[in-house]
JSON list of C-alpha atoms in Angstrom, two decimals:
[
{"chain": "B", "resi": 1, "resn": "UNK", "atom": "CA", "xyz": [119.26, -4.85, -5.11]},
{"chain": "B", "resi": 2, "resn": "UNK", "atom": "CA", "xyz": [115.83, -6.01, -3.92]},
{"chain": "B", "resi": 3, "resn": "UNK", "atom": "CA", "xyz": [113.84, -3.56, -1.75]},
{"chain": "B", "resi": 4, "resn": "UNK", "atom": "CA", "xyz": [113.81, -4.56, 1.93]},
{"chain": "B", "resi": 5, "resn": "UNK", "atom": "CA", "xyz": [110.58, -5.84, 3.37]},
{"chain": "B", "resi": 6, "resn": "UNK", "atom": "CA", "xyz": [109.58, -4.94, 6.89]},
{"chain": "B", "resi": 7, "resn": "UNK", "atom": "CA", "xyz": [109.19, -7.90, 9.23]},
{"chain": "B", "resi": 8, "resn": "UNK", "atom": "CA", "xyz": [105.63, -8.76, 10.25]},
{"chain": "B", "resi": 9, "resn": "UNK", "atom": "CA", "xyz": [104.57, -7.37, 13.61]},
{"chain": "B", "resi": 10, "resn": "UNK", "atom": "CA", "xyz": [104.89, -9.83, 16.52]},
{"chain": "B", "resi": 11, "resn": "UNK", "atom": "CA", "xyz": [101.64, -11.45, 17.64]},
{"chain": "B", "resi": 12, "resn": "UNK", "atom": "CA", "xyz": [101.59, -9.58, 20.96]},
{"chain": "B", "resi": 13, "resn": "UNK", "atom": "CA", "xyz": [101.80, -6.26, 19.07]},
{"chain": "B", "resi": 14, "resn": "UNK", "atom": "CA", "xyz": [98.74, -7.26, 17.03]},
{"chain": "B", "resi": 15, "resn": "UNK", "atom": "CA", "xyz": [96.82, -7.96, 20.25]},
{"chain": "B", "resi": 16, "resn": "UNK", "atom": "CA", "xyz": [97.95, -4.64, 21.73]},
{"chain": "B", "resi": 17, "resn": "UNK", "atom": "CA", "xyz": [96.85, -2.79, 18.60]},
{"chain": "B", "resi": 18, "resn": "UNK", "atom": "CA", "xyz": [93.39, -4.40, 18.55]},
{"chain": "B", "resi": 19, "resn": "UNK", "atom": "CA", "xyz": [92.80, -3.69, 22.25]},
{"chain": "B", "resi": 20, "resn": "UNK", "atom": "CA", "xyz": [93.99, -0.09, 21.81]},
{"chain": "B", "resi": 21, "resn": "UNK", "atom": "CA", "xyz": [91.68, 0.37, 18.81]},
{"chain": "B", "resi": 22, "resn": "UNK", "atom": "CA", "xyz": [88.67, -0.89, 20.78]},
{"chain": "B", "resi": 23, "resn": "UNK", "atom": "CA", "xyz": [89.45, 1.60, 23.53]},
{"chain": "B", "resi": 24, "resn": "UNK", "atom": "CA", "xyz": [90.06, 4.47, 21.10]},
{"chain": "B", "resi": 25, "resn": "UNK", "atom": "CA", "xyz": [86.80, 3.77, 19.26]},
{"chain": "B", "resi": 26, "resn": "UNK", "atom": "CA", "xyz": [84.79, 3.68, 22.51]},
{"chain": "B", "resi": 27, "resn": "UNK", "atom": "CA", "xyz": [83.86, -0.01, 22.30]},
{"chain": "B", "resi": 28, "resn": "UNK", "atom": "CA", "xyz": [85.66, -0.39, 25.62]},
{"chain": "B", "resi": 29, "resn": "UNK", "atom": "CA", "xyz": [85.48, 2.68, 27.83]},
{"chain": "B", "resi": 30, "resn": "UNK", "atom": "CA", "xyz": [87.29, 3.79, 31.00]},
{"chain": "B", "resi": 31, "resn": "UNK", "atom": "CA", "xyz": [86.65, 1.38, 33.93]},
{"chain": "B", "resi": 32, "resn": "UNK", "atom": "CA", "xyz": [85.20, -1.35, 31.65]},
{"chain": "B", "resi": 33, "resn": "UNK", "atom": "CA", "xyz": [86.43, -4.86, 32.45]},
{"chain": "B", "resi": 34, "resn": "UNK", "atom": "CA", "xyz": [88.03, -6.47, 29.39]},
{"chain": "B", "resi": 35, "resn": "UNK", "atom": "CA", "xyz": [88.02, -10.25, 28.66]},
{"chain": "B", "resi": 36, "resn": "UNK", "atom": "CA", "xyz": [90.28, -12.44, 30.80]},
{"chain": "B", "resi": 37, "resn": "UNK", "atom": "CA", "xyz": [93.58, -13.88, 29.56]},
{"chain": "B", "resi": 38, "resn": "UNK", "atom": "CA", "xyz": [91.90, -17.23, 28.95]},
{"chain": "B", "resi": 39, "resn": "UNK", "atom": "CA", "xyz": [89.10, -15.58, 26.95]},
{"chain": "B", "resi": 40, "resn": "UNK", "atom": "CA", "xyz": [91.61, -13.62, 24.86]},
{"chain": "B", "resi": 41, "resn": "UNK", "atom": "CA", "xyz": [93.63, -16.80, 24.20]},
{"chain": "B", "resi": 42, "resn": "UNK", "atom": "CA", "xyz": [90.48, -18.47, 22.89]},
{"chain": "B", "resi": 43, "resn": "UNK", "atom": "CA", "xyz": [89.52, -15.38, 20.88]},
{"chain": "B", "resi": 44, "resn": "UNK", "atom": "CA", "xyz": [92.87, -14.80, 19.14]},
{"chain": "B", "resi": 45, "resn": "UNK", "atom": "CA", "xyz": [94.29, -18.34, 19.11]},
{"chain": "B", "resi": 46, "resn": "UNK", "atom": "CA", "xyz": [97.65, -17.11, 20.43]},
{"chain": "B", "resi": 47, "resn": "UNK", "atom": "CA", "xyz": [99.57, -18.54, 23.40]},
{"chain": "B", "resi": 48, "resn": "UNK", "atom": "CA", "xyz": [98.87, -17.36, 26.94]},
{"chain": "B", "resi": 49, "resn": "UNK", "atom": "CA", "xyz": [102.42, -15.96, 27.05]},
{"chain": "B", "resi": 50, "resn": "UNK", "atom": "CA", "xyz": [101.65, -13.76, 24.03]},
{"chain": "B", "resi": 51, "resn": "UNK", "atom": "CA", "xyz": [98.40, -12.47, 25.55]},
{"chain": "B", "resi": 52, "resn": "UNK", "atom": "CA", "xyz": [100.07, -11.90, 28.92]},
{"chain": "B", "resi": 53, "resn": "UNK", "atom": "CA", "xyz": [102.83, -9.83, 27.32]},
{"chain": "B", "resi": 54, "resn": "UNK", "atom": "CA", "xyz": [100.31, -7.69, 25.45]},
{"chain": "B", "resi": 55, "resn": "UNK", "atom": "CA", "xyz": [98.31, -7.01, 28.62]},
{"chain": "B", "resi": 56, "resn": "UNK", "atom": "CA", "xyz": [101.45, -6.41, 30.68]},
{"chain": "B", "resi": 57, "resn": "UNK", "atom": "CA", "xyz": [102.84, -3.85, 28.23]},
{"chain": "B", "resi": 58, "resn": "UNK", "atom": "CA", "xyz": [99.48, -2.05, 27.95]},
{"chain": "B", "resi": 59, "resn": "UNK", "atom": "CA", "xyz": [99.38, -1.89, 31.74]},
{"chain": "B", "resi": 60, "resn": "UNK", "atom": "CA", "xyz": [102.93, -0.47, 31.87]},
{"chain": "B", "resi": 61, "resn": "UNK", "atom": "CA", "xyz": [101.87, 2.13, 29.29]},
{"chain": "B", "resi": 62, "resn": "UNK", "atom": "CA", "xyz": [98.90, 3.18, 31.45]},
{"chain": "B", "resi": 63, "resn": "UNK", "atom": "CA", "xyz": [96.25, 1.93, 29.02]},
{"chain": "B", "resi": 64, "resn": "UNK", "atom": "CA", "xyz": [94.99, -0.85, 31.32]},
{"chain": "B", "resi": 65, "resn": "UNK", "atom": "CA", "xyz": [94.76, -1.42, 35.06]},
{"chain": "B", "resi": 66, "resn": "UNK", "atom": "CA", "xyz": [95.18, -4.98, 36.37]},
{"chain": "B", "resi": 67, "resn": "UNK", "atom": "CA", "xyz": [93.93, -5.94, 39.85]},
{"chain": "B", "resi": 68, "resn": "UNK", "atom": "CA", "xyz": [95.00, -9.33, 41.13]},
{"chain": "B", "resi": 69, "resn": "UNK", "atom": "CA", "xyz": [92.01, -11.57, 41.69]},
{"chain": "B", "resi": 70, "resn": "UNK", "atom": "CA", "xyz": [89.60, -8.98, 40.26]},
{"chain": "B", "resi": 71, "resn": "UNK", "atom": "CA", "xyz": [90.38, -8.53, 36.56]},
{"chain": "B", "resi": 72, "resn": "UNK", "atom": "CA", "xyz": [91.79, -6.17, 33.91]},
{"chain": "B", "resi": 73, "resn": "UNK", "atom": "CA", "xyz": [90.12, -2.81, 33.28]},
{"chain": "B", "resi": 74, "resn": "UNK", "atom": "CA", "xyz": [90.43, 0.13, 30.90]},
{"chain": "B", "resi": 75, "resn": "UNK", "atom": "CA", "xyz": [92.39, 2.87, 32.68]},
{"chain": "B", "resi": 76, "resn": "UNK", "atom": "CA", "xyz": [91.25, 6.44, 33.13]},
{"chain": "B", "resi": 77, "resn": "UNK", "atom": "CA", "xyz": [92.81, 8.55, 30.32]},
{"chain": "B", "resi": 78, "resn": "UNK", "atom": "CA", "xyz": [96.11, 10.03, 31.50]},
{"chain": "B", "resi": 79, "resn": "UNK", "atom": "CA", "xyz": [95.45, 13.33, 29.78]},
{"chain": "B", "resi": 80, "resn": "UNK", "atom": "CA", "xyz": [92.89, 14.42, 32.35]},
{"chain": "B", "resi": 81, "resn": "UNK", "atom": "CA", "xyz": [94.38, 17.00, 34.70]},
{"chain": "B", "resi": 82, "resn": "UNK", "atom": "CA", "xyz": [92.04, 16.02, 37.53]},
{"chain": "B", "resi": 83, "resn": "UNK", "atom": "CA", "xyz": [93.87, 12.83, 38.43]},
{"chain": "B", "resi": 84, "resn": "UNK", "atom": "CA", "xyz": [95.28, 12.69, 41.98]},
{"chain": "B", "resi": 85, "resn": "UNK", "atom": "CA", "xyz": [97.50, 9.75, 42.88]},
{"chain": "B", "resi": 86, "resn": "UNK", "atom": "CA", "xyz": [97.95, 8.40, 46.41]},
{"chain": "B", "resi": 87, "resn": "UNK", "atom": "CA", "xyz": [99.95, 5.20, 46.81]},
{"chain": "B", "resi": 88, "resn": "UNK", "atom": "CA", "xyz": [98.44, 2.44, 48.90]},
{"chain": "B", "resi": 89, "resn": "UNK", "atom": "CA", "xyz": [100.29, 0.68, 51.70]},
{"chain": "B", "resi": 90, "resn": "UNK", "atom": "CA", "xyz": [100.37, -2.48, 49.54]},
{"chain": "B", "resi": 91, "resn": "UNK", "atom": "CA", "xyz": [102.19, -0.63, 46.74]},
{"chain": "B", "resi": 92, "resn": "UNK", "atom": "CA", "xyz": [104.71, 0.78, 49.22]},
{"chain": "B", "resi": 93, "resn": "UNK", "atom": "CA", "xyz": [105.40, -2.65, 50.69]},
{"chain": "B", "resi": 94, "resn": "UNK", "atom": "CA", "xyz": [105.66, -4.34, 47.29]},
{"chain": "B", "resi": 95, "resn": "UNK", "atom": "CA", "xyz": [108.05, -1.63, 46.11]},
{"chain": "B", "resi": 96, "resn": "UNK", "atom": "CA", "xyz": [110.37, -2.70, 48.93]},
{"chain": "B", "resi": 97, "resn": "UNK", "atom": "CA", "xyz": [110.05, -6.27, 47.60]},
{"chain": "B", "resi": 98, "resn": "UNK", "atom": "CA", "xyz": [108.39, -7.33, 50.82]},
{"chain": "B", "resi": 99, "resn": "UNK", "atom": "CA", "xyz": [105.23, -9.36, 51.30]},
{"chain": "B", "resi": 100, "resn": "UNK", "atom": "CA", "xyz": [101.93, -7.59, 51.97]},
{"chain": "B", "resi": 101, "resn": "UNK", "atom": "CA", "xyz": [98.81, -9.15, 53.41]},
{"chain": "B", "resi": 102, "resn": "UNK", "atom": "CA", "xyz": [95.63, -7.75, 54.89]},
{"chain": "B", "resi": 103, "resn": "UNK", "atom": "CA", "xyz": [93.43, -8.95, 57.77]},
{"chain": "B", "resi": 104, "resn": "UNK", "atom": "CA", "xyz": [89.83, -7.71, 57.60]},
{"chain": "B", "resi": 105, "resn": "UNK", "atom": "CA", "xyz": [88.37, -7.05, 61.05]},
{"chain": "B", "resi": 106, "resn": "UNK", "atom": "CA", "xyz": [85.17, -5.23, 60.08]},
{"chain": "B", "resi": 107, "resn": "UNK", "atom": "CA", "xyz": [83.34, -4.96, 56.75]},
{"chain": "B", "resi": 108, "resn": "UNK", "atom": "CA", "xyz": [79.80, -3.69, 57.24]},
{"chain": "B", "resi": 109, "resn": "UNK", "atom": "CA", "xyz": [76.92, -1.55, 56.10]},
{"chain": "B", "resi": 110, "resn": "UNK", "atom": "CA", "xyz": [75.91, 0.91, 58.79]},
{"chain": "B", "resi": 111, "resn": "UNK", "atom": "CA", "xyz": [74.27, 4.29, 59.33]},
{"chain": "B", "resi": 112, "resn": "UNK", "atom": "CA", "xyz": [76.51, 7.33, 59.50]},
{"chain": "B", "resi": 113, "resn": "UNK", "atom": "CA", "xyz": [76.95, 8.71, 63.00]},
{"chain": "B", "resi": 114, "resn": "UNK", "atom": "CA", "xyz": [77.51, 12.42, 63.51]},
{"chain": "B", "resi": 115, "resn": "UNK", "atom": "CA", "xyz": [81.28, 12.25, 62.96]},
{"chain": "B", "resi": 116, "resn": "UNK", "atom": "CA", "xyz": [81.08, 9.98, 59.89]},
{"chain": "B", "resi": 117, "resn": "UNK", "atom": "CA", "xyz": [78.33, 12.14, 58.38]},
{"chain": "B", "resi": 118, "resn": "UNK", "atom": "CA", "xyz": [80.53, 15.20, 58.82]},
{"chain": "B", "resi": 119, "resn": "UNK", "atom": "CA", "xyz": [83.62, 13.77, 57.10]},
{"chain": "B", "resi": 120, "resn": "UNK", "atom": "CA", "xyz": [81.59, 12.28, 54.21]},
{"chain": "B", "resi": 121, "resn": "UNK", "atom": "CA", "xyz": [79.34, 15.33, 53.86]},
{"chain": "B", "resi": 122, "resn": "UNK", "atom": "CA", "xyz": [76.14, 13.27, 54.16]},
{"chain": "B", "resi": 123, "resn": "UNK", "atom": "CA", "xyz": [73.18, 13.44, 56.51]},
{"chain": "B", "resi": 124, "resn": "UNK", "atom": "CA", "xyz": [73.42, 11.65, 59.84]},
{"chain": "B", "resi": 125, "resn": "UNK", "atom": "CA", "xyz": [71.77, 8.24, 59.50]},
{"chain": "B", "resi": 126, "resn": "UNK", "atom": "CA", "xyz": [72.64, 7.89, 55.79]},
{"chain": "B", "resi": 127, "resn": "UNK", "atom": "CA", "xyz": [73.63, 4.30, 54.86]},
{"chain": "B", "resi": 128, "resn": "UNK", "atom": "CA", "xyz": [77.41, 4.05, 54.47]},
{"chain": "B", "resi": 129, "resn": "UNK", "atom": "CA", "xyz": [80.05, 1.31, 54.40]},
{"chain": "B", "resi": 130, "resn": "UNK", "atom": "CA", "xyz": [82.60, 0.87, 57.18]},
{"chain": "B", "resi": 131, "resn": "UNK", "atom": "CA", "xyz": [85.76, -1.24, 57.17]},
{"chain": "B", "resi": 132, "resn": "UNK", "atom": "CA", "xyz": [88.61, -1.86, 59.59]},
{"chain": "B", "resi": 133, "resn": "UNK", "atom": "CA", "xyz": [91.71, -3.71, 58.36]},
{"chain": "B", "resi": 134, "resn": "UNK", "atom": "CA", "xyz": [95.23, -4.43, 59.56]},
{"chain": "B", "resi": 135, "resn": "UNK", "atom": "CA", "xyz": [97.97, -4.37, 56.92]},
{"chain": "B", "resi": 136, "resn": "UNK", "atom": "CA", "xyz": [101.08, -6.51, 57.42]},
{"chain": "B", "resi": 137, "resn": "UNK", "atom": "CA", "xyz": [104.58, -6.27, 56.00]},
{"chain": "B", "resi": 138, "resn": "UNK", "atom": "CA", "xyz": [106.31, -9.65, 56.18]},
{"chain": "B", "resi": 139, "resn": "UNK", "atom": "CA", "xyz": [103.83, -10.67, 58.91]},
{"chain": "B", "resi": 140, "resn": "UNK", "atom": "CA", "xyz": [104.55, -7.56, 60.99]},
{"chain": "B", "resi": 141, "resn": "UNK", "atom": "CA", "xyz": [101.53, -5.22, 61.45]},
{"chain": "B", "resi": 142, "resn": "UNK", "atom": "CA", "xyz": [102.33, -1.78, 60.02]},
{"chain": "B", "resi": 143, "resn": "UNK", "atom": "CA", "xyz": [98.95, -0.07, 59.58]},
{"chain": "B", "resi": 144, "resn": "UNK", "atom": "CA", "xyz": [95.42, -0.05, 60.94]},
{"chain": "B", "resi": 145, "resn": "UNK", "atom": "CA", "xyz": [93.03, 1.27, 58.29]},
{"chain": "B", "resi": 146, "resn": "UNK", "atom": "CA", "xyz": [89.65, 2.48, 59.59]},
{"chain": "B", "resi": 147, "resn": "UNK", "atom": "CA", "xyz": [87.62, 3.68, 56.59]},
{"chain": "B", "resi": 148, "resn": "UNK", "atom": "CA", "xyz": [84.10, 4.93, 55.96]},
{"chain": "B", "resi": 149, "resn": "UNK", "atom": "CA", "xyz": [82.86, 4.98, 52.36]},
{"chain": "B", "resi": 150, "resn": "UNK", "atom": "CA", "xyz": [80.03, 6.76, 50.54]},
{"chain": "B", "resi": 151, "resn": "UNK", "atom": "CA", "xyz": [77.78, 3.81, 49.67]},
{"chain": "B", "resi": 152, "resn": "UNK", "atom": "CA", "xyz": [75.95, 5.70, 46.93]},
{"chain": "B", "resi": 153, "resn": "UNK", "atom": "CA", "xyz": [79.16, 6.28, 44.97]},
{"chain": "B", "resi": 154, "resn": "UNK", "atom": "CA", "xyz": [80.70, 2.83, 45.53]},
{"chain": "B", "resi": 155, "resn": "UNK", "atom": "CA", "xyz": [77.75, 0.43, 45.96]},
{"chain": "B", "resi": 156, "resn": "UNK", "atom": "CA", "xyz": [79.80, -2.80, 45.58]},
{"chain": "B", "resi": 157, "resn": "UNK", "atom": "CA", "xyz": [82.43, -1.95, 48.20]},
{"chain": "B", "resi": 158, "resn": "UNK", "atom": "CA", "xyz": [81.42, -4.75, 50.57]},
{"chain": "B", "resi": 159, "resn": "UNK", "atom": "CA", "xyz": [81.47, -7.40, 47.83]},
{"chain": "B", "resi": 160, "resn": "UNK", "atom": "CA", "xyz": [85.25, -7.16, 47.17]},
{"chain": "B", "resi": 161, "resn": "UNK", "atom": "CA", "xyz": [87.85, -9.67, 48.33]},
{"chain": "B", "resi": 162, "resn": "UNK", "atom": "CA", "xyz": [90.36, -7.52, 50.20]},
{"chain": "B", "resi": 163, "resn": "UNK", "atom": "CA", "xyz": [92.79, -10.41, 50.51]},
{"chain": "B", "resi": 164, "resn": "UNK", "atom": "CA", "xyz": [93.31, -9.98, 46.74]},
{"chain": "B", "resi": 165, "resn": "UNK", "atom": "CA", "xyz": [93.04, -6.19, 46.38]},
{"chain": "B", "resi": 166, "resn": "UNK", "atom": "CA", "xyz": [93.01, -3.15, 48.67]},
{"chain": "B", "resi": 167, "resn": "UNK", "atom": "CA", "xyz": [90.33, -0.53, 49.33]},
{"chain": "B", "resi": 168, "resn": "UNK", "atom": "CA", "xyz": [92.64, 2.07, 47.78]},
{"chain": "B", "resi": 169, "resn": "UNK", "atom": "CA", "xyz": [93.03, 0.08, 44.54]},
{"chain": "B", "resi": 170, "resn": "UNK", "atom": "CA", "xyz": [89.33, -0.68, 44.26]},
{"chain": "B", "resi": 171, "resn": "UNK", "atom": "CA", "xyz": [88.16, 2.86, 45.04]},
{"chain": "B", "resi": 172, "resn": "UNK", "atom": "CA", "xyz": [90.70, 4.33, 42.60]},
{"chain": "B", "resi": 173, "resn": "UNK", "atom": "CA", "xyz": [89.25, 2.15, 39.86]},
{"chain": "B", "resi": 174, "resn": "UNK", "atom": "CA", "xyz": [85.55, 2.74, 40.53]},
{"chain": "B", "resi": 175, "resn": "UNK", "atom": "CA", "xyz": [85.73, 6.41, 41.54]},
{"chain": "B", "resi": 176, "resn": "UNK", "atom": "CA", "xyz": [89.05, 7.84, 40.25]},
{"chain": "B", "resi": 177, "resn": "UNK", "atom": "CA", "xyz": [90.52, 10.37, 42.65]},
{"chain": "B", "resi": 178, "resn": "UNK", "atom": "CA", "xyz": [90.40, 14.01, 41.66]},
{"chain": "B", "resi": 179, "resn": "UNK", "atom": "CA", "xyz": [91.29, 15.57, 45.01]},
{"chain": "B", "resi": 180, "resn": "UNK", "atom": "CA", "xyz": [92.77, 14.42, 48.31]},
{"chain": "B", "resi": 181, "resn": "UNK", "atom": "CA", "xyz": [93.43, 15.78, 51.77]},
{"chain": "B", "resi": 182, "resn": "UNK", "atom": "CA", "xyz": [95.92, 14.54, 54.36]},
{"chain": "B", "resi": 183, "resn": "UNK", "atom": "CA", "xyz": [96.02, 15.55, 58.01]},
{"chain": "B", "resi": 184, "resn": "UNK", "atom": "CA", "xyz": [99.03, 14.10, 59.86]},
{"chain": "B", "resi": 185, "resn": "UNK", "atom": "CA", "xyz": [99.34, 13.83, 63.65]},
{"chain": "B", "resi": 186, "resn": "UNK", "atom": "CA", "xyz": [101.58, 12.18, 66.23]},
{"chain": "B", "resi": 187, "resn": "UNK", "atom": "CA", "xyz": [99.30, 10.23, 68.60]},
{"chain": "B", "resi": 188, "resn": "UNK", "atom": "CA", "xyz": [99.17, 7.48, 71.20]},
{"chain": "B", "resi": 189, "resn": "UNK", "atom": "CA", "xyz": [97.26, 4.37, 70.24]},
{"chain": "B", "resi": 190, "resn": "UNK", "atom": "CA", "xyz": [94.47, 2.89, 72.33]},
{"chain": "B", "resi": 191, "resn": "UNK", "atom": "CA", "xyz": [95.07, -0.37, 74.20]},
{"chain": "B", "resi": 192, "resn": "UNK", "atom": "CA", "xyz": [93.18, -2.27, 71.50]},
{"chain": "B", "resi": 193, "resn": "UNK", "atom": "CA", "xyz": [95.22, -0.60, 68.73]},
{"chain": "B", "resi": 194, "resn": "UNK", "atom": "CA", "xyz": [98.47, -1.36, 70.56]},
{"chain": "B", "resi": 195, "resn": "UNK", "atom": "CA", "xyz": [97.50, -5.04, 70.69]},
{"chain": "B", "resi": 196, "resn": "UNK", "atom": "CA", "xyz": [96.70, -5.09, 66.96]},
{"chain": "B", "resi": 197, "resn": "UNK", "atom": "CA", "xyz": [99.97, -3.36, 66.06]},
{"chain": "B", "resi": 198, "resn": "UNK", "atom": "CA", "xyz": [101.98, -5.40, 68.59]},
{"chain": "B", "resi": 199, "resn": "UNK", "atom": "CA", "xyz": [103.47, -2.32, 70.23]},
{"chain": "B", "resi": 200, "resn": "UNK", "atom": "CA", "xyz": [103.79, -1.11, 73.83]},
{"chain": "B", "resi": 201, "resn": "UNK", "atom": "CA", "xyz": [101.21, 1.20, 75.37]},
{"chain": "B", "resi": 202, "resn": "UNK", "atom": "CA", "xyz": [103.31, 4.37, 75.22]},
{"chain": "B", "resi": 203, "resn": "UNK", "atom": "CA", "xyz": [104.99, 3.76, 71.86]},
{"chain": "B", "resi": 204, "resn": "UNK", "atom": "CA", "xyz": [104.49, 6.75, 69.50]},
{"chain": "B", "resi": 205, "resn": "UNK", "atom": "CA", "xyz": [102.26, 6.38, 66.47]},
{"chain": "B", "resi": 206, "resn": "UNK", "atom": "CA", "xyz": [101.69, 8.36, 63.29]},
{"chain": "B", "resi": 207, "resn": "UNK", "atom": "CA", "xyz": [98.09, 9.03, 62.30]},
{"chain": "B", "resi": 208, "resn": "UNK", "atom": "CA", "xyz": [97.08, 10.10, 58.79]},
{"chain": "B", "resi": 209, "resn": "UNK", "atom": "CA", "xyz": [93.50, 11.19, 58.19]},
{"chain": "B", "resi": 210, "resn": "UNK", "atom": "CA", "xyz": [92.91, 10.83, 54.46]},
{"chain": "B", "resi": 211, "resn": "UNK", "atom": "CA", "xyz": [89.86, 12.22, 52.67]},
{"chain": "B", "resi": 212, "resn": "UNK", "atom": "CA", "xyz": [89.39, 11.62, 48.94]},
{"chain": "B", "resi": 213, "resn": "UNK", "atom": "CA", "xyz": [87.06, 13.09, 46.32]},
{"chain": "B", "resi": 214, "resn": "UNK", "atom": "CA", "xyz": [85.94, 11.96, 42.88]},
{"chain": "B", "resi": 215, "resn": "UNK", "atom": "CA", "xyz": [84.63, 14.93, 40.88]},
{"chain": "B", "resi": 216, "resn": "UNK", "atom": "CA", "xyz": [82.85, 17.00, 43.54]},
{"chain": "B", "resi": 217, "resn": "UNK", "atom": "CA", "xyz": [81.79, 14.12, 45.83]},
{"chain": "B", "resi": 218, "resn": "UNK", "atom": "CA", "xyz": [83.63, 12.77, 48.86]},
{"chain": "B", "resi": 219, "resn": "UNK", "atom": "CA", "xyz": [84.28, 9.07, 48.27]},
{"chain": "B", "resi": 220, "resn": "UNK", "atom": "CA", "xyz": [85.85, 7.99, 51.54]},
{"chain": "B", "resi": 221, "resn": "UNK", "atom": "CA", "xyz": [87.55, 9.03, 54.74]},
{"chain": "B", "resi": 222, "resn": "UNK", "atom": "CA", "xyz": [90.27, 6.83, 56.18]},
{"chain": "B", "resi": 223, "resn": "UNK", "atom": "CA", "xyz": [92.01, 6.89, 59.54]},
{"chain": "B", "resi": 224, "resn": "UNK", "atom": "CA", "xyz": [95.44, 5.31, 58.95]},
{"chain": "B", "resi": 225, "resn": "UNK", "atom": "CA", "xyz": [97.43, 4.48, 62.09]},
{"chain": "B", "resi": 226, "resn": "UNK", "atom": "CA", "xyz": [101.12, 3.46, 61.88]},
{"chain": "B", "resi": 227, "resn": "UNK", "atom": "CA", "xyz": [103.64, 2.48, 64.57]},
{"chain": "B", "resi": 228, "resn": "UNK", "atom": "CA", "xyz": [106.11, 5.37, 64.62]},
{"chain": "B", "resi": 229, "resn": "UNK", "atom": "CA", "xyz": [109.10, 3.03, 64.62]},
{"chain": "B", "resi": 230, "resn": "UNK", "atom": "CA", "xyz": [107.94, 1.21, 61.46]},
{"chain": "B", "resi": 231, "resn": "UNK", "atom": "CA", "xyz": [106.86, 4.04, 59.17]},
{"chain": "B", "resi": 232, "resn": "UNK", "atom": "CA", "xyz": [108.08, 7.37, 57.89]},
{"chain": "B", "resi": 233, "resn": "UNK", "atom": "CA", "xyz": [106.27, 9.92, 55.79]},
{"chain": "B", "resi": 234, "resn": "UNK", "atom": "CA", "xyz": [108.28, 10.98, 52.75]},
{"chain": "B", "resi": 235, "resn": "UNK", "atom": "CA", "xyz": [107.52, 13.35, 49.90]},
{"chain": "B", "resi": 236, "resn": "UNK", "atom": "CA", "xyz": [109.34, 15.19, 47.14]},
{"chain": "B", "resi": 237, "resn": "UNK", "atom": "CA", "xyz": [108.30, 18.59, 45.92]},
{"chain": "B", "resi": 238, "resn": "UNK", "atom": "CA", "xyz": [109.46, 20.81, 43.07]},
{"chain": "B", "resi": 239, "resn": "UNK", "atom": "CA", "xyz": [108.92, 24.56, 42.76]}
]
């Protein structure tokens, strides 16, 4: 009886192995952008379907991070205990198999006022970035995001296309979260906020104040306002 021969590895497995080896050897490091699908097709001579499967499986395995319209990046190693995960509104909406879109109202460089300086732990007058966005679920407004960002830590914040990605996704890539703080309140929205959320003046709202750190530095502070009838806060804890 002839000894059995193992079948050759599929092409996508070869691509996965080579990418993994480049990451393991330090050629590509955490947060590095890797070549695009088209560039990898040209490099390996395999079909786009083969390259796409390799990248998709490496993303599912946590080796890569793919941001639509931005690119594919080497993920932060999962073994680090400092990781802190907060899901973005886009991820929550997509998980419900609904359509998410974002309308950018303000995207600017400004000087920190007293309140912004306090929450970012910087001096008053320090240059920071400020953004205001409305997030929609199936064309219904579900969140106003008012965020101030430490410009020194994330210098390219204003250059991103937030119709293709979200501040949460971009900040998590550039300055991986190591600590987070949530303060939750029931509030009434201002007249302007009611108009943006398409709610009545006295409709209840849920406000989440979210502060995030990377290492020992505060990256951003976000004021997230939701219509109370369209959002619920849910968590699961184990002792």
